[in-house]
Short mmCIF file of C-alpha atoms and ligand atoms in Angstrom, two decimals:
data_model
loop_
_atom_site.label_atom_id
_atom_site.label_comp_id
_atom_site.label_asym_id
_atom_site.label_seq_id
_atom_site.Cartn_x
_atom_site.Cartn_y
_atom_site.Cartn_z
CA MET G 1 0.03 -0.07 -0.05
CA GLU G 2 1.12 3.38 -1.02
CA ILE G 3 1.14 5.87 2.17
CA SER G 4 2.03 9.37 1.81
CA VAL G 5 1.89 12.58 4.00
CA LYS G 6 0.71 15.84 2.63
CA ILE G 7 -0.15 19.40 3.78
CA GLY G 8 -3.26 21.00 2.60
CA ALA G 9 -6.61 22.24 3.18
CA ALA G 10 -9.12 19.24 4.29
CA ASP G 11 -11.88 20.61 1.95
CA LYS G 12 -9.75 20.78 -1.25
CA GLN G 13 -8.81 16.99 -1.23
CA ARG G 14 -9.51 15.35 -4.20
CA THR G 15 -10.24 11.69 -3.19
CA GLN G 16 -12.56 8.72 -3.36
CA CYS G 17 -12.98 8.90 0.46
CA LEU G 18 -11.99 11.83 2.95
CA VAL G 19 -11.61 10.74 6.54
CA ILE G 20 -12.43 13.38 9.04
CA LEU G 21 -12.10 13.06 12.94
CA ALA G 22 -15.06 14.44 15.19
CA GLY G 23 -15.04 14.88 18.76
CA LYS G 24 -18.04 15.79 21.10
CA THR G 25 -17.25 19.48 21.33
CA GLN G 26 -13.95 21.14 20.42
CA GLN G 27 -13.41 20.20 16.65
CA ASN G 28 -10.08 20.04 14.64
CA THR G 29 -9.07 22.41 11.92
CA ALA G 30 -10.07 19.76 9.10
CA PHE G 31 -13.49 19.33 10.70
CA ILE G 32 -14.10 23.05 10.82
CA ALA G 33 -12.86 23.54 7.26
CA VAL G 34 -15.13 20.82 5.83
CA ASP G 35 -18.06 21.88 7.94
CA LYS G 36 -17.81 25.45 6.64
CA ALA G 37 -17.43 24.24 2.95
CA THR G 38 -20.38 22.09 3.24
CA GLY G 39 -22.72 24.49 4.76
CA ASN G 40 -22.35 23.26 8.17
CA LEU G 41 -23.47 19.88 7.26
CA LEU G 42 -20.94 17.98 9.59
CA SER G 43 -22.07 19.84 12.72
CA LYS G 44 -25.69 19.24 11.82
CA LEU G 45 -25.15 15.52 11.67
CA LEU G 46 -23.38 15.68 14.89
CA LYS G 47 -26.10 17.80 16.47
CA ARG G 48 -28.69 15.34 15.22
CA GLY G 49 -26.88 12.47 16.94
CA ASP G 50 -26.01 10.65 13.61
CA LEU G 51 -22.57 9.79 14.80
CA LYS G 52 -22.27 8.04 18.26
CA GLN G 53 -19.34 9.44 20.18
CA THR G 54 -17.70 6.36 21.00
CA PRO G 55 -14.10 6.36 19.70
CA GLY G 56 -13.95 4.48 16.30
CA GLN G 57 -17.76 4.94 15.50
CA THR G 58 -18.01 6.04 11.82
CA LEU G 59 -20.50 7.78 9.65
CA LEU G 60 -20.30 7.53 5.94
CA ILE G 61 -21.70 10.45 4.06
CA PRO G 62 -21.72 9.19 0.43
CA SER G 63 -22.29 12.13 -1.54
CA ILE G 64 -21.70 15.66 -0.65
CA ASP G 65 -21.57 19.25 -2.19
CA GLY G 66 -19.12 21.82 -1.33
CA VAL G 67 -15.82 19.59 -1.41
CA GLN G 68 -13.98 17.68 -3.83
CA ALA G 69 -14.10 14.33 -2.04
CA GLU G 70 -16.66 11.94 -3.34
CA ARG G 71 -17.33 10.73 0.11
CA ILE G 72 -16.73 11.82 3.62
CA LEU G 73 -16.31 9.41 6.40
CA LEU G 74 -16.63 10.94 9.90
CA VAL G 75 -15.07 9.12 12.59
CA ALA G 76 -15.65 9.78 16.26
CA THR G 77 -12.78 10.51 18.75
CA GLY G 78 -15.22 10.12 21.88
CA LYS G 79 -16.40 12.35 24.63
CA GLU G 80 -13.10 12.64 26.44
CA THR G 81 -9.53 13.83 25.70
CA LEU G 82 -7.96 11.39 23.19
CA THR G 83 -5.29 9.09 24.76
CA ALA G 84 -3.16 6.28 23.24
CA LYS G 85 -5.89 3.74 24.20
CA THR G 86 -8.75 5.44 22.44
CA ALA G 87 -6.67 6.62 19.63
CA ILE G 88 -6.07 2.88 18.76
CA LYS G 89 -9.90 2.27 18.67
CA VAL G 90 -10.29 5.55 16.37
CA ILE G 91 -7.69 3.99 14.11
CA ALA G 92 -9.33 0.66 14.17
CA GLY G 93 -12.55 2.39 13.06
CA ILE G 94 -10.92 4.37 10.35
CA VAL G 95 -9.35 1.16 8.77
CA THR G 96 -12.34 -0.88 9.02
CA ALA G 97 -14.76 1.68 7.50
CA VAL G 98 -12.46 2.59 4.86
CA LYS G 99 -12.05 -0.79 3.78
CA LEU G 100 -15.75 -1.30 3.84
CA SER G 101 -16.35 1.82 1.61
CA ALA G 102 -14.65 -0.21 -1.14
CA VAL G 103 -12.42 2.60 -2.47
CA SER G 104 -8.95 2.25 -3.90
CA ASN G 105 -7.69 5.59 -2.54
CA ALA G 106 -8.30 7.67 0.46
CA VAL G 107 -7.20 10.74 2.42
CA VAL G 108 -7.01 10.54 6.08
CA SER G 109 -6.96 13.73 8.18
CA LEU G 110 -4.51 13.60 11.00
CA ASP G 111 -6.16 16.66 12.53
CA GLY G 112 -7.52 15.62 15.81
CA LEU G 113 -5.47 12.41 15.99
CA GLU G 114 -3.19 13.70 18.80
CA PRO G 115 -3.48 11.65 22.05
CA GLU G 116 -2.36 13.50 25.16
CA ASP G 117 0.00 10.84 26.16
CA ARG G 118 1.88 10.30 22.81
CA SER G 119 3.22 12.36 19.81
CA PRO G 120 1.10 13.09 16.68
CA ALA G 121 3.98 10.96 14.92
CA TRP G 122 3.13 7.91 17.16
CA ALA G 123 -0.30 8.11 15.94
CA ALA G 124 0.66 8.42 12.25
CA SER G 125 2.94 5.18 12.72
CA GLN G 126 0.04 3.37 14.24
CA LEU G 127 -2.30 4.17 11.49
CA SER G 128 0.23 3.24 8.88
CA GLN G 129 0.81 -0.01 10.43
CA SER G 130 -2.85 -0.56 10.65
CA LEU G 131 -3.32 0.34 7.01
CA GLU G 132 -0.75 -1.98 5.91
CA LEU G 133 -1.94 -4.85 8.19
CA SER G 134 -5.51 -4.39 6.58
CA SER G 135 -4.04 -5.29 3.24
CA TYR G 136 -3.12 -8.93 4.43
CA ARG G 137 -4.83 -12.02 2.75
CA PHE G 138 -4.15 -15.67 3.02
CA GLU G 139 -5.80 -16.95 0.15
CA GLN G 140 -3.21 -18.93 -1.75
CA PHE G 141 -4.93 -22.31 -1.05
CA LYS G 142 -8.63 -20.91 -1.79
CA SER G 143 -9.85 -21.73 -5.25
CA GLN G 144 -12.27 -18.98 -4.77
CA LYS G 145 -11.23 -15.97 -3.20
CA ASP G 146 -13.17 -14.88 -0.21
CA ASN G 147 -13.08 -11.11 -0.32
CA LYS G 148 -13.73 -10.81 -4.00
CA ASP G 149 -16.80 -8.34 -3.96
CA ASP G 150 -18.38 -7.17 -7.26
CA LYS G 151 -16.33 -4.09 -7.62
CA ASP G 152 -13.00 -6.00 -6.83
CA VAL G 153 -11.37 -2.76 -5.47
CA THR G 154 -8.35 -2.83 -3.33
CA LEU G 155 -7.24 0.19 -1.08
CA ASN G 156 -3.88 0.97 -2.56
CA LYS G 157 -3.20 4.56 -1.86
CA VAL G 158 -3.78 6.53 1.23
CA THR G 159 -2.66 10.10 2.10
CA LEU G 160 -2.38 11.36 5.29
CA GLN G 161 -3.42 15.00 5.43
CA LEU G 162 -2.11 17.71 7.72
CA THR G 163 -3.47 21.29 7.96
CA VAL G 164 -0.33 22.79 9.33
CA ARG G 165 3.24 21.99 8.77
CA LYS G 166 4.09 21.20 12.43
CA GLU G 167 6.02 18.02 12.92
CA LEU G 168 5.78 17.25 9.30
CA VAL G 169 9.22 15.56 9.21
CA ASP G 170 8.46 13.26 12.14
CA ILE G 171 5.18 12.44 10.86
CA GLU G 172 6.71 11.31 7.39
CA LYS G 173 9.36 9.16 9.02
CA ALA G 174 6.80 7.60 11.44
CA ALA G 175 4.44 6.78 8.60
CA ILE G 176 7.31 5.10 6.79
CA THR G 177 8.24 3.21 9.80
CA GLY G 178 4.70 2.16 10.71
CA ARG G 179 4.18 0.79 7.32
CA ALA G 180 7.46 -1.03 7.22
CA ILE G 181 6.43 -2.58 10.72
CA GLY G 182 3.00 -3.55 9.22
CA PHE G 183 4.92 -5.05 6.18
CA GLY G 184 7.19 -7.15 8.40
CA MET G 185 4.21 -8.40 10.53
CA ASN G 186 2.31 -9.45 7.28
CA GLN G 187 5.57 -11.51 6.33
CA ALA G 188 5.49 -13.13 9.55
CA ARG G 189 1.74 -13.68 9.41
CA ASN G 190 2.14 -15.38 5.97
CA LEU G 191 4.74 -17.68 7.18
CA GLY G 192 2.72 -18.52 10.36
CA ASP G 193 -0.43 -19.23 8.47
CA LEU G 194 1.45 -21.44 6.06
CA PRO G 195 0.62 -25.00 6.62
CA GLY G 196 3.19 -27.53 8.13
CA ASN G 197 3.60 -29.37 4.88
CA GLU G 198 4.71 -26.36 3.22
CA CYS G 199 6.39 -24.34 5.82
CA THR G 200 9.11 -26.68 6.78
CA PRO G 201 12.64 -25.98 8.29
CA SER G 202 13.89 -25.93 4.63
CA HIS G 203 11.36 -23.66 3.42
CA LEU G 204 12.24 -21.11 6.36
CA ALA G 205 15.93 -21.42 5.24
CA LYS G 206 14.98 -20.59 1.81
CA GLU G 207 13.03 -17.59 2.64
CA ALA G 208 16.09 -16.36 4.77
CA GLU G 209 18.14 -16.91 1.84
CA ASN G 210 15.84 -15.11 -0.36
CA LEU G 211 15.98 -11.99 1.82
CA ALA G 212 19.62 -11.76 1.98
CA ARG G 213 19.75 -12.16 -2.01
CA GLN G 214 18.00 -8.97 -2.22
CA ASN G 215 20.00 -7.11 0.46
CA THR G 216 23.73 -6.54 0.16
CA LYS G 217 23.92 -5.86 4.13
CA LEU G 218 22.37 -9.18 4.88
CA SER G 219 24.02 -12.52 4.64
CA THR G 220 22.22 -15.78 5.51
CA LYS G 221 24.07 -18.95 6.51
CA VAL G 222 22.05 -22.33 7.09
CA LEU G 223 23.48 -25.35 9.05
CA GLY G 224 21.91 -28.81 8.41
CA GLU G 225 21.87 -31.90 10.53
CA LYS G 226 25.40 -32.93 9.57
CA GLU G 227 27.00 -29.61 10.34
CA MET G 228 25.26 -29.52 13.68
CA LYS G 229 26.25 -32.95 14.62
CA LYS G 230 29.96 -31.90 13.92
CA LEU G 231 29.52 -28.92 16.32
CA GLY G 232 27.93 -31.18 18.92
CA MET G 233 24.37 -29.72 19.12
CA GLY G 234 23.05 -33.15 20.66
CA SER G 235 20.18 -31.23 22.15
CA PHE G 236 18.70 -29.82 19.00
CA LEU G 237 19.35 -32.84 17.24
CA SER G 238 17.22 -34.96 19.75
CA VAL G 239 14.25 -32.97 18.48
CA THR G 240 14.54 -33.34 14.72
CA LYS G 241 15.62 -37.05 14.99
CA GLY G 242 12.05 -38.27 14.63
CA SER G 243 10.91 -36.28 11.73
CA ALA G 244 11.62 -36.81 7.87
CA GLU G 245 12.19 -33.10 7.40
CA GLU G 246 15.73 -31.96 8.09
CA GLY G 247 16.37 -29.44 10.93
CA LYS G 248 17.99 -26.32 10.21
CA LEU G 249 19.72 -23.59 12.13
CA ILE G 250 19.55 -20.45 10.10
CA THR G 251 21.70 -17.35 10.77
CA MET G 252 20.89 -14.02 9.16
CA GLU G 253 23.72 -11.33 9.68
CA TYR G 254 22.44 -7.88 9.14
CA LYS G 255 25.38 -5.21 8.99
CA GLY G 256 23.70 -1.82 9.17
CA GLY G 257 25.90 -0.31 12.10
CA LYS G 258 29.13 0.60 12.54
CA ARG G 259 32.03 -1.97 11.96
CA GLY G 260 32.85 -3.74 15.10
CA GLU G 261 29.55 -2.87 16.83
CA GLN G 262 28.35 -5.71 18.89
CA PRO G 263 25.19 -7.09 17.29
CA ILE G 264 21.80 -7.78 18.83
CA VAL G 265 20.82 -11.27 18.43
CA LEU G 266 17.09 -12.17 17.80
CA LEU G 267 16.65 -15.92 18.08
CA GLY G 268 13.37 -17.52 17.01
CA LYS G 269 11.75 -20.91 17.87
CA GLY G 270 10.96 -22.52 14.61
CA VAL G 271 9.12 -25.66 15.28
CA THR G 272 7.26 -25.91 12.01
CA PHE G 273 4.97 -28.52 13.50
CA ASP G 274 5.00 -29.72 17.02
CA SER G 275 3.00 -32.93 17.37
CA GLY G 276 4.53 -33.42 20.98
CA GLY G 277 6.84 -36.32 19.69
CA ILE G 278 6.36 -39.45 21.64
CA SER G 279 4.86 -37.38 24.46
CA LEU G 280 1.98 -36.90 21.86
CA LYS G 281 -0.25 -34.08 22.22
CA PRO G 282 -4.14 -34.70 22.19
CA GLY G 283 -5.99 -34.21 19.12
CA ALA G 284 -7.97 -31.18 19.67
CA ALA G 285 -6.71 -28.07 18.04
CA MET G 286 -3.38 -29.95 17.22
CA ASP G 287 -3.57 -28.26 13.74
CA GLU G 288 -2.64 -25.11 15.49
CA MET G 289 0.78 -26.52 16.30
CA LYS G 290 1.62 -25.35 12.98
CA PHE G 291 1.91 -21.90 14.56
CA ASP G 292 4.95 -23.25 16.81
CA MET G 293 7.23 -21.41 14.26
CA CYS G 294 5.86 -17.79 14.97
CA GLY G 295 8.88 -16.92 16.84
CA ALA G 296 11.04 -17.72 13.87
CA ALA G 297 8.53 -15.84 11.71
CA SER G 298 8.56 -12.74 13.93
CA VAL G 299 12.59 -12.83 13.32
CA LEU G 300 12.16 -13.09 9.72
CA GLY G 301 9.42 -10.36 9.93
CA ALA G 302 11.71 -8.13 11.78
CA MET G 303 14.51 -8.70 9.41
CA HIS G 304 12.25 -7.49 6.63
CA THR G 305 11.33 -4.36 8.40
CA ILE G 306 15.13 -3.81 9.24
CA VAL G 307 16.09 -4.08 5.73
CA THR G 308 13.30 -2.14 4.45
CA LEU G 309 14.27 0.84 6.80
CA LYS G 310 17.83 0.17 6.23
CA LEU G 311 18.34 0.46 10.13
CA PRO G 312 21.77 1.56 11.29
CA ILE G 313 22.42 -1.21 13.66
CA ASN G 314 23.95 -4.65 13.60
CA VAL G 315 21.55 -7.41 14.12
CA VAL G 316 21.66 -11.18 13.74
CA GLY G 317 18.62 -12.94 12.99
CA MET G 318 18.59 -16.70 14.16
CA ILE G 319 16.19 -19.48 13.54
CA ALA G 320 16.18 -22.94 15.24
CA SER G 321 14.05 -24.84 13.06
CA ALA G 322 12.82 -28.31 13.39
CA GLU G 323 9.70 -30.31 13.22
CA ASN G 324 8.66 -32.40 16.24
CA MET G 325 7.35 -35.86 15.30
CA PRO G 326 6.83 -39.26 16.86
CA SER G 327 8.64 -42.22 14.89
CA GLY G 328 10.97 -45.13 15.57
CA HIS G 329 13.86 -42.70 15.39
CA ALA G 330 12.23 -40.27 17.62
CA SER G 331 13.64 -39.23 21.05
CA LYS G 332 11.91 -41.10 24.23
CA PRO G 333 11.29 -39.92 27.68
CA GLY G 334 14.05 -40.72 29.67
CA ASP G 335 16.68 -40.27 27.05
CA ILE G 336 19.77 -38.21 27.95
CA VAL G 337 21.53 -36.05 25.41
CA THR G 338 24.44 -33.61 25.42
CA SER G 339 23.98 -30.28 24.41
CA LEU G 340 26.71 -27.91 22.51
CA SER G 341 27.37 -26.21 25.87
CA GLY G 342 28.35 -29.72 27.31
CA GLN G 343 25.50 -29.72 29.79
CA THR G 344 23.56 -32.87 29.90
CA ILE G 345 19.81 -33.01 29.74
CA GLU G 346 17.25 -35.49 30.43
CA ILE G 347 14.36 -35.56 28.20
CA LEU G 348 11.36 -36.32 30.60
CA ASN G 349 8.86 -34.95 27.98
CA THR G 350 9.53 -34.84 24.17
CA ASP G 351 6.79 -32.15 24.12
CA ALA G 352 9.03 -29.65 25.67
CA GLU G 353 11.13 -29.40 22.63
CA GLY G 354 11.30 -25.63 22.05
CA ARG G 355 13.93 -25.10 24.88
CA LEU G 356 16.01 -28.02 23.35
CA VAL G 357 16.39 -26.56 19.96
CA LEU G 358 16.88 -23.18 21.57
CA CYS G 359 19.55 -23.88 24.10
CA ASP G 360 21.98 -25.00 21.63
CA ALA G 361 21.19 -22.08 19.48
CA LEU G 362 21.82 -19.82 22.44
CA THR G 363 25.37 -21.53 22.75
CA TYR G 364 25.95 -20.99 19.25
CA ALA G 365 25.04 -17.10 19.40
CA GLU G 366 28.10 -16.61 21.84
CA ARG G 367 30.24 -16.42 18.66
CA PHE G 368 28.56 -13.31 17.52
CA LYS G 369 29.67 -11.69 20.94
CA PRO G 370 26.16 -10.03 21.21
CA ARG G 371 25.31 -7.00 22.79
CA ALA G 372 22.24 -8.88 23.99
CA VAL G 373 20.23 -11.79 22.93
CA VAL G 374 16.41 -11.99 22.67
CA ASP G 375 14.85 -15.04 22.00
CA ILE G 376 11.09 -15.21 20.96
CA ALA G 377 9.07 -18.43 21.35
CA THR G 378 5.85 -20.18 21.45
CA LEU G 379 7.30 -22.08 24.38
CA THR G 380 4.59 -22.97 26.92
CA GLY G 381 0.93 -23.35 27.26
CA ALA G 382 1.18 -22.27 30.84
CA CYS G 383 1.92 -18.74 29.35
CA ILE G 384 -1.61 -18.52 27.94
CA VAL G 385 -2.85 -19.51 31.39
CA ALA G 386 -0.94 -16.84 32.99
CA LEU G 387 -1.35 -13.90 30.63
CA GLY G 388 -3.89 -14.75 28.06
CA ALA G 389 -3.70 -13.82 24.44
CA HIS G 390 -2.99 -10.08 25.00
CA ILE G 391 0.32 -10.00 26.64
CA SER G 392 3.73 -11.92 26.18
CA GLY G 393 5.75 -13.28 28.88
CA LEU G 394 9.25 -12.01 29.43
CA LEU G 395 12.05 -13.25 31.32
CA SER G 396 15.75 -12.04 31.67
CA ASN G 397 18.72 -12.19 33.29
CA ASN G 398 19.30 -8.42 33.07
CA ASP G 399 17.06 -5.52 34.50
CA ASP G 400 18.08 -3.11 31.93
CA LEU G 401 17.41 -5.30 29.03
CA ALA G 402 14.14 -6.17 30.38
CA GLU G 403 12.99 -2.80 31.04
CA GLN G 404 13.82 -1.64 27.60
CA LEU G 405 11.91 -4.45 26.04
CA LEU G 406 8.89 -3.68 28.36
CA ALA G 407 9.16 0.02 27.17
CA ALA G 408 9.29 -0.94 23.54
CA GLY G 409 6.32 -3.10 24.07
CA GLN G 410 4.23 -0.23 25.53
CA GLN G 411 5.52 2.14 23.10
CA ALA G 412 4.58 -0.29 20.24
CA GLU G 413 1.13 -1.22 21.48
CA ASP G 414 2.77 -4.89 21.58
CA PRO G 415 2.87 -5.34 25.33
CA ALA G 416 4.84 -7.88 27.48
CA TRP G 417 4.96 -8.64 31.01
CA ARG G 418 7.94 -9.64 33.24
CA MET G 419 7.80 -12.83 35.21
CA PRO G 420 10.36 -13.65 38.08
CA MET G 421 13.40 -15.86 38.00
CA ASP G 422 15.25 -17.15 40.71
CA GLU G 423 17.10 -20.26 42.24
CA THR G 424 14.00 -21.93 43.83
CA TYR G 425 12.41 -22.10 40.29
CA ASP G 426 15.65 -23.16 38.57
CA LYS G 427 15.93 -25.99 41.19
CA MET G 428 12.80 -27.54 39.74
CA LEU G 429 14.86 -28.59 36.76
CA ASP G 430 16.97 -30.87 38.93
CA SER G 431 17.22 -34.48 37.34
CA ASN G 432 18.34 -37.53 38.95
CA PHE G 433 20.40 -38.80 36.01
CA ALA G 434 21.78 -35.67 34.18
CA ASP G 435 22.69 -32.18 34.77
CA MET G 436 19.08 -31.10 34.17
CA ALA G 437 15.70 -32.36 33.10
CA ASN G 438 13.93 -30.60 30.24
CA ILE G 439 10.86 -29.89 32.51
CA GLY G 440 10.14 -28.57 35.83
CA GLY G 441 6.59 -29.90 36.54
CA ARG G 442 3.34 -28.28 36.13
CA PRO G 443 3.67 -25.34 38.31
CA ALA G 444 5.31 -22.14 37.11
CA GLY G 445 5.81 -23.79 33.57
CA THR G 446 6.53 -20.44 31.72
CA ILE G 447 9.20 -19.79 34.61
CA THR G 448 10.92 -22.99 34.68
CA ALA G 449 11.13 -23.02 30.70
CA GLY G 450 12.83 -19.62 31.20
CA CYS G 451 15.26 -21.03 33.82
CA PHE G 452 16.23 -23.91 31.61
CA LEU G 453 17.12 -21.32 28.69
CA ALA G 454 18.93 -19.02 31.32
CA ARG G 455 21.36 -22.08 32.04
CA TYR G 456 22.55 -21.30 28.36
CA ALA G 457 22.66 -17.59 28.43
CA LYS G 458 25.13 -17.25 31.23
CA SER G 459 27.76 -15.27 29.15
CA PHE G 460 25.52 -12.40 27.79
CA SER G 461 22.56 -10.29 28.41
CA TRP G 462 19.47 -12.25 27.55
CA ALA G 463 15.73 -11.85 27.37
CA HIS G 464 13.04 -14.50 26.35
CA LEU G 465 9.77 -13.63 25.12
CA ASP G 466 7.00 -16.35 25.36
CA ILE G 467 4.49 -15.60 22.65
CA ALA G 468 2.33 -18.66 22.93
CA GLY G 469 -0.59 -16.66 23.60
CA THR G 470 -0.06 -13.81 21.38
CA ALA G 471 1.39 -15.07 18.27
CA TRP G 472 -1.75 -16.29 16.85
CA ASN G 473 -5.52 -16.08 17.15
CA SER G 474 -7.65 -19.23 17.67
CA GLY G 475 -11.52 -19.82 16.91
CA LYS G 476 -13.37 -18.13 14.14
CA LYS G 477 -10.29 -15.45 13.40
CA LYS G 478 -7.73 -18.33 13.49
CA GLY G 479 -4.59 -16.84 12.15
CA SER G 480 -1.24 -15.46 12.87
CA THR G 481 -1.00 -11.87 14.33
CA GLY G 482 2.58 -10.93 13.34
CA ARG G 483 3.48 -10.08 16.99
CA PRO G 484 5.75 -9.28 18.44
CA VAL G 485 7.57 -7.86 15.27
CA PRO G 486 6.31 -4.15 16.47
CA LEU G 487 8.10 -4.67 19.97
CA LEU G 488 11.26 -6.11 18.43
CA VAL G 489 11.38 -3.24 15.87
CA GLN G 490 10.82 -0.60 18.64
CA PHE G 491 13.35 -2.08 20.85
CA LEU G 492 16.10 -1.86 17.92
CA LEU G 493 14.88 1.75 17.15
CA ASP G 494 15.21 2.59 20.71
CA GLN G 495 18.53 1.25 20.84
CA ILE G 496 19.73 3.24 17.69
CA ALA G 497 18.19 6.43 19.18
CA HIS G 498 20.22 5.72 22.51
CA ASP G 499 23.33 5.04 20.58
CA ALA G 500 23.12 8.23 18.53
CA ALA G 501 22.37 10.19 21.83
CA ASN G 502 25.50 8.72 23.41
CA THR G 503 27.72 9.40 20.48
CA VAL G 504 26.62 13.04 20.65
CA THR G 505 27.44 13.49 24.27
CA MET G 506 30.74 11.70 23.65
CA GLN G 507 31.52 14.11 20.81
CA LYS G 508 30.63 17.01 23.16
CA THR G 509 32.75 15.63 25.99
CA SER G 510 35.53 15.02 23.74
CA ALA G 511 35.01 18.63 22.03
CA ARG G 512 35.04 20.08 25.46
CA LYS G 513 38.23 18.17 26.55
CA LYS G 514 39.86 19.40 23.44
CA THR G 515 39.01 23.18 24.29
CA ALA G 516 39.87 22.41 27.77
CA SER G 517 43.34 21.36 26.57
CA ARG G 518 43.51 24.14 24.26
CA LYS G 519 43.14 26.36 27.26
CA THR G 520 45.86 24.86 29.39
N1 LIG O 601 4.48 -25.28 21.70
C1 LIG O 601 4.19 -25.64 22.73
C2 LIG O 601 3.56 -24.60 23.63
C3 LIG O 601 2.39 -24.24 23.29
C4 LIG O 601 1.23 -24.93 23.55
C5 LIG O 601 2.02 -22.93 22.76
C6 LIG O 601 0.06 -24.53 23.31
C7 LIG O 601 0.65 -22.56 22.26
C8 LIG O 601 -0.16 -23.42 22.67
C9 LIG O 601 5.40 -26.28 23.60
O1 LIG O 601 6.39 -26.94 22.76
C10 LIG O 601 4.94 -27.36 24.39
O2 LIG O 601 4.49 -28.29 24.20
N2 LIG O 601 4.97 -27.05 25.92
C11 LIG O 601 4.62 -27.95 26.91
C12 LIG O 601 5.92 -27.89 27.85
C13 LIG O 601 5.35 -28.98 28.96
C14 LIG O 601 5.55 -30.31 28.25
C15 LIG O 601 6.31 -28.76 30.02
C16 LIG O 601 3.26 -27.36 27.52
O3 LIG O 601 3.14 -26.33 27.42
O4 LIG O 601 2.41 -28.11 27.57
ZN1 LIG O 602 6.36 -26.35 20.72
MN1 LIG O 603 5.77 -28.91 22.42
#
């Protein structure tokens, strides 16, 4: 979708659909201009009560004299001052109604989309992201397309209109960023929705290679089972053993930052189907275990956004990909394996496979001398019990890193919540026969899974996002969400901003030192 930003008078916009925000009393510049041009039609409609004042409620005025627009879509911002929370509802209302109005282009006025607790640029970014997300379809396996209405129009051009120049540069940047995040999310959603027979570890490897082919700053390396065996990744291989599909460890190195700058590693769980293995899962909703690679999808999605925005930072995207299947070759409960780190693991439950592939990948990540490692995984059903489908679980061995990720989640409307981790939980992993077991019992399942991973992340700052509840929707709206791409990208943007600020202060101090030395 083409999204641009433009300064101009709302009533002069030539478009199929002009979106104007309307509050209860105090109206914005665009509203006033269009109201005037239409002989006070808008205020008359409001007075008559045709637009209910709940944030995101819409009223389509199909034909109207006095303006250049073919239609006007009035969107309620509510009775109170706009906040980030209500702005999200307003944005959702805009996007749904514009799509329903079946137009190919629209102008959305940003006048009035100014939440008190966020910048106008934030709102522009959220709107652009939502618009881009709305273009997502997963129809490649349907002989008849669902959304094909008679007119067959797709919204492909949206202009964000501002009456005054204020913050134009920031808003333009934000629109580009928001759209790129939406694009990355759509890439992630597409991989998530792809069925397990198509989306295999080899398929994910191919996707990573394709992305690198189009980008000079990105290089991809794929390890197969032979290479992993040579390295000694006994834990990873214990998962993929039971499957006919070859496991892959995928590494995408993006060099957008300074030479020698330590990278941030994003590591995704890429279990392309999780049957549970010999500890077989029950049949109900087992199809949803094709989504067990959504962590990997979010890493690939974030990489798409990173290369689109050409972010000035070094990032290593890693994907630990395997299929978890029962077979005569599969690992059995009680088996003991040796991980790349040398630590031995008693596999008490073959359904706790995510941590088994991730732990070897974490050890492998040491070679990048990372500034921080963030792994993203649909790791535990227990996380859905604890936090539901709205908030991702966060576990970390570093308070600063945890705070940064939480803040990024808040900012990006892709929230996470930190869970505790200490020795008492860690002890639950003790095994009678090996260095540790791969499960810690039913209580605190998300935390013990985090403790397991932490045993492989001792040499760097590490955080783990459990996205079991947030990566996909179940039920009628079954499908991948593209989360936590927004959180990850925001986290990187924050790192970049932070580094830039530090460079400036460093330059200032060194300049000050120079002048000082000149004086003496
Ligand atoms: N992929 C699952 C976790 C999961 C389950 C995510 C349901 C989303 C919905 C993971 O591999 C798993 O099976 N975990 C087990 C761990 C248990 C055996 C300790 C679980 O959560 O039941
Ligand atoms: Zn799994
Ligand atoms: Mn499992």
